[in-house]
């Protein structure tokens, strides 16, 4: 999957909360997108749903790819919950 550190948490598609796309830059000039399910509790970490398996050269390119993944999850019927 991704070369990102596992600090975002395990994949849990049944957990409540809206999805978000984030871009991380673990090394200078290497951008990775991550789709996370936002936690309703501020003391609980957000949970990773999907992440890029290779770096992108720009923040914009990574965000564009992450947004495409989010749209694909939605069209595949992944259980999305609206943001409050």
mmCIF file with all atom_site columns, C-alpha atoms in Angstrom:
data_model
loop_
_atom_site.group_PDB
_atom_site.id
_atom_site.type_symbol
_atom_site.label_atom_id
_atom_site.label_alt_id
_atom_site.label_comp_id
_atom_site.label_asym_id
_atom_site.label_entity_id
_atom_site.label_seq_id
_atom_site.pdbx_PDB_ins_code
_atom_site.Cartn_x
_atom_site.Cartn_y
_atom_site.Cartn_z
_atom_site.occupancy
_atom_site.B_iso_or_equiv
_atom_site.pdbx_formal_charge
_atom_site.auth_seq_id
_atom_site.auth_comp_id
_atom_site.auth_asym_id
_atom_site.auth_atom_id
_atom_site.pdbx_PDB_model_num
ATOM 1  C CA . UNK A 1 1  ? 0.000   0.000  0.000  1.00 0.00 ? 1  UNK A CA 1
ATOM 2  C CA . UNK A 1 2  ? 1.686   3.178  1.149  1.00 0.00 ? 2  UNK A CA 1
ATOM 3  C CA . UNK A 1 3  ? 5.133   4.026  2.437  1.00 0.00 ? 3  UNK A CA 1
ATOM 4  C CA . UNK A 1 4  ? 3.597   6.357  5.004  1.00 0.00 ? 4  UNK A CA 1
ATOM 5  C CA . UNK A 1 5  ? 4.051   5.561  8.676  1.00 0.00 ? 5  UNK A CA 1
ATOM 6  C CA . UNK A 1 6  ? 1.098   3.644  10.185 1.00 0.00 ? 6  UNK A CA 1
ATOM 7  C CA . UNK A 1 7  ? 0.224   6.528  12.519 1.00 0.00 ? 7  UNK A CA 1
ATOM 8  C CA . UNK A 1 8  ? -3.141  7.141  10.895 1.00 0.00 ? 8  UNK A CA 1
ATOM 9  C CA . UNK A 1 9  ? -4.554  3.811  12.033 1.00 0.00 ? 9  UNK A CA 1
ATOM 10 C CA . UNK A 1 10 ? -5.998  0.651  10.502 1.00 0.00 ? 10 UNK A CA 1
ATOM 11 C CA . UNK A 1 11 ? -8.556  0.422  7.732  1.00 0.00 ? 11 UNK A CA 1
ATOM 12 C CA . UNK A 1 12 ? -12.028 0.278  9.264  1.00 0.00 ? 12 UNK A CA 1
ATOM 13 C CA . UNK A 1 13 ? -14.764 0.881  6.687  1.00 0.00 ? 13 UNK A CA 1
ATOM 14 C CA . UNK A 1 14 ? -17.584 0.466  9.219  1.00 0.00 ? 14 UNK A CA 1
ATOM 15 C CA . UNK A 1 15 ? -16.412 3.198  11.612 1.00 0.00 ? 15 UNK A CA 1
ATOM 16 C CA . UNK A 1 16 ? -18.605 6.326  11.738 1.00 0.00 ? 16 UNK A CA 1
ATOM 17 C CA . UNK A 1 17 ? -17.486 9.683  10.451 1.00 0.00 ? 17 UNK A CA 1
ATOM 18 C CA . UNK A 1 18 ? -16.971 11.578 7.201  1.00 0.00 ? 18 UNK A CA 1
ATOM 19 C CA . UNK A 1 19 ? -14.095 10.908 4.807  1.00 0.00 ? 19 UNK A CA 1
ATOM 20 C CA . UNK A 1 20 ? -11.354 13.396 3.993  1.00 0.00 ? 20 UNK A CA 1
ATOM 21 C CA . UNK A 1 21 ? -8.399  13.544 1.610  1.00 0.00 ? 21 UNK A CA 1
ATOM 22 C CA . UNK A 1 22 ? -5.102  14.708 3.045  1.00 0.00 ? 22 UNK A CA 1
ATOM 23 C CA . UNK A 1 23 ? -1.682  15.119 1.503  1.00 0.00 ? 23 UNK A CA 1
ATOM 24 C CA . UNK A 1 24 ? 1.462   14.247 3.435  1.00 0.00 ? 24 UNK A CA 1
ATOM 25 C CA . UNK A 1 25 ? 5.074   15.089 2.600  1.00 0.00 ? 25 UNK A CA 1
ATOM 26 C CA . UNK A 1 26 ? 7.224   12.624 4.610  1.00 0.00 ? 26 UNK A CA 1
ATOM 27 C CA . UNK A 1 27 ? 10.297  13.560 2.532  1.00 0.00 ? 27 UNK A CA 1
ATOM 28 C CA . UNK A 1 28 ? 10.973  16.852 0.791  1.00 0.00 ? 28 UNK A CA 1
ATOM 29 C CA . UNK A 1 29 ? 9.351   16.828 -2.646 1.00 0.00 ? 29 UNK A CA 1
ATOM 30 C CA . UNK A 1 30 ? 7.574   13.466 -2.213 1.00 0.00 ? 30 UNK A CA 1
ATOM 31 C CA . UNK A 1 31 ? 3.831   13.868 -1.708 1.00 0.00 ? 31 UNK A CA 1
ATOM 32 C CA . UNK A 1 32 ? 1.392   11.072 -0.775 1.00 0.00 ? 32 UNK A CA 1
ATOM 33 C CA . UNK A 1 33 ? -2.385  11.270 -0.548 1.00 0.00 ? 33 UNK A CA 1
ATOM 34 C CA . UNK A 1 34 ? -4.362  9.578  2.209  1.00 0.00 ? 34 UNK A CA 1
ATOM 35 C CA . UNK A 1 35 ? -8.133  9.097  2.481  1.00 0.00 ? 35 UNK A CA 1
ATOM 36 C CA . UNK A 1 36 ? -9.098  9.001  6.151  1.00 0.00 ? 36 UNK A CA 1
ATOM 37 C CA . UNK A 1 37 ? -12.322 8.543  8.044  1.00 0.00 ? 37 UNK A CA 1
ATOM 38 C CA . UNK A 1 38 ? -12.529 11.381 10.527 1.00 0.00 ? 38 UNK A CA 1
ATOM 39 C CA . UNK A 1 39 ? -13.082 10.370 14.128 1.00 0.00 ? 39 UNK A CA 1
ATOM 40 C CA . UNK A 1 40 ? -16.073 11.801 15.987 1.00 0.00 ? 40 UNK A CA 1
ATOM 41 C CA . UNK A 1 41 ? -14.007 11.795 19.180 1.00 0.00 ? 41 UNK A CA 1
ATOM 42 C CA . UNK A 1 42 ? -11.137 14.290 19.331 1.00 0.00 ? 42 UNK A CA 1
ATOM 43 C CA . UNK A 1 43 ? -9.097  11.843 21.449 1.00 0.00 ? 43 UNK A CA 1
ATOM 44 C CA . UNK A 1 44 ? -9.310  9.070  18.844 1.00 0.00 ? 44 UNK A CA 1
ATOM 45 C CA . UNK A 1 45 ? -7.055  9.072  15.783 1.00 0.00 ? 45 UNK A CA 1
ATOM 46 C CA . UNK A 1 46 ? -8.519  9.337  12.297 1.00 0.00 ? 46 UNK A CA 1
ATOM 47 C CA . UNK A 1 47 ? -8.500  6.000  10.493 1.00 0.00 ? 47 UNK A CA 1
ATOM 48 C CA . UNK A 1 48 ? -6.872  5.338  7.137  1.00 0.00 ? 48 UNK A CA 1
ATOM 49 C CA . UNK A 1 49 ? -9.212  4.051  4.442  1.00 0.00 ? 49 UNK A CA 1
ATOM 50 C CA . UNK A 1 50 ? -6.855  4.180  1.442  1.00 0.00 ? 50 UNK A CA 1
ATOM 51 C CA . UNK A 1 51 ? -3.492  5.729  0.567  1.00 0.00 ? 51 UNK A CA 1
ATOM 52 C CA . UNK A 1 52 ? -1.236  6.199  -2.436 1.00 0.00 ? 52 UNK A CA 1
ATOM 53 C CA . UNK A 1 53 ? 1.384   3.538  -3.025 1.00 0.00 ? 53 UNK A CA 1
ATOM 54 C CA . UNK A 1 54 ? 3.817   5.887  -4.763 1.00 0.00 ? 54 UNK A CA 1
ATOM 55 C CA . UNK A 1 55 ? 4.867   9.531  -4.364 1.00 0.00 ? 55 UNK A CA 1
ATOM 56 C CA . UNK A 1 56 ? 3.664   12.445 -6.482 1.00 0.00 ? 56 UNK A CA 1
ATOM 57 C CA . UNK A 1 57 ? 5.932   15.331 -7.536 1.00 0.00 ? 57 UNK A CA 1
ATOM 58 C CA . UNK A 1 58 ? 3.585   18.093 -6.330 1.00 0.00 ? 58 UNK A CA 1
ATOM 59 C CA . UNK A 1 59 ? 1.007   18.666 -3.603 1.00 0.00 ? 59 UNK A CA 1
ATOM 60 C CA . UNK A 1 60 ? -1.585  19.455 -6.274 1.00 0.00 ? 60 UNK A CA 1
ATOM 61 C CA . UNK A 1 61 ? -0.972  16.180 -8.159 1.00 0.00 ? 61 UNK A CA 1
ATOM 62 C CA . UNK A 1 62 ? -1.314  14.154 -4.963 1.00 0.00 ? 62 UNK A CA 1
ATOM 63 C CA . UNK A 1 63 ? -4.522  15.973 -3.970 1.00 0.00 ? 63 UNK A CA 1
ATOM 64 C CA . UNK A 1 64 ? -5.995  15.427 -7.426 1.00 0.00 ? 64 UNK A CA 1
ATOM 65 C CA . UNK A 1 65 ? -5.280  11.680 -7.260 1.00 0.00 ? 65 UNK A CA 1
ATOM 66 C CA . UNK A 1 66 ? -6.637  11.452 -3.711 1.00 0.00 ? 66 UNK A CA 1
ATOM 67 C CA . UNK A 1 67 ? -9.834  13.243 -4.735 1.00 0.00 ? 67 UNK A CA 1
ATOM 68 C CA . UNK A 1 68 ? -10.232 10.777 -7.619 1.00 0.00 ? 68 UNK A CA 1
ATOM 69 C CA . UNK A 1 69 ? -9.903  7.905  -5.138 1.00 0.00 ? 69 UNK A CA 1
ATOM 70 C CA . UNK A 1 70 ? -12.547 9.476  -2.905 1.00 0.00 ? 70 UNK A CA 1
ATOM 71 C CA . UNK A 1 71 ? -14.916 9.756  -5.886 1.00 0.00 ? 71 UNK A CA 1
ATOM 72 C CA . UNK A 1 72 ? -14.215 6.113  -6.800 1.00 0.00 ? 72 UNK A CA 1
ATOM 73 C CA . UNK A 1 73 ? -14.997 5.004  -3.247 1.00 0.00 ? 73 UNK A CA 1
ATOM 74 C CA . UNK A 1 74 ? -18.259 6.922  -3.392 1.00 0.00 ? 74 UNK A CA 1
ATOM 75 C CA . UNK A 1 75 ? -19.278 5.454  -6.766 1.00 0.00 ? 75 UNK A CA 1
ATOM 76 C CA . UNK A 1 76 ? -18.367 1.946  -5.544 1.00 0.00 ? 76 UNK A CA 1
ATOM 77 C CA . UNK A 1 77 ? -20.881 2.317  -2.734 1.00 0.00 ? 77 UNK A CA 1
ATOM 78 C CA . UNK A 1 78 ? -18.422 2.778  0.102  1.00 0.00 ? 78 UNK A CA 1
ATOM 79 C CA . UNK A 1 79 ? -20.395 3.840  3.172  1.00 0.00 ? 79 UNK A CA 1
ATOM 80 C CA . UNK A 1 80 ? -19.969 7.612  3.237  1.00 0.00 ? 80 UNK A CA 1
ATOM 81 C CA . UNK A 1 81 ? -21.392 9.803  5.967  1.00 0.00 ? 81 UNK A CA 1
ATOM 82 C CA . UNK A 1 82 ? -21.980 13.519 5.501  1.00 0.00 ? 82 UNK A CA 1
ATOM 83 C CA . UNK A 1 83 ? -19.830 16.034 7.357  1.00 0.00 ? 83 UNK A CA 1
ATOM 84 C CA . UNK A 1 84 ? -21.596 17.857 10.142 1.00 0.00 ? 84 UNK A CA 1
#
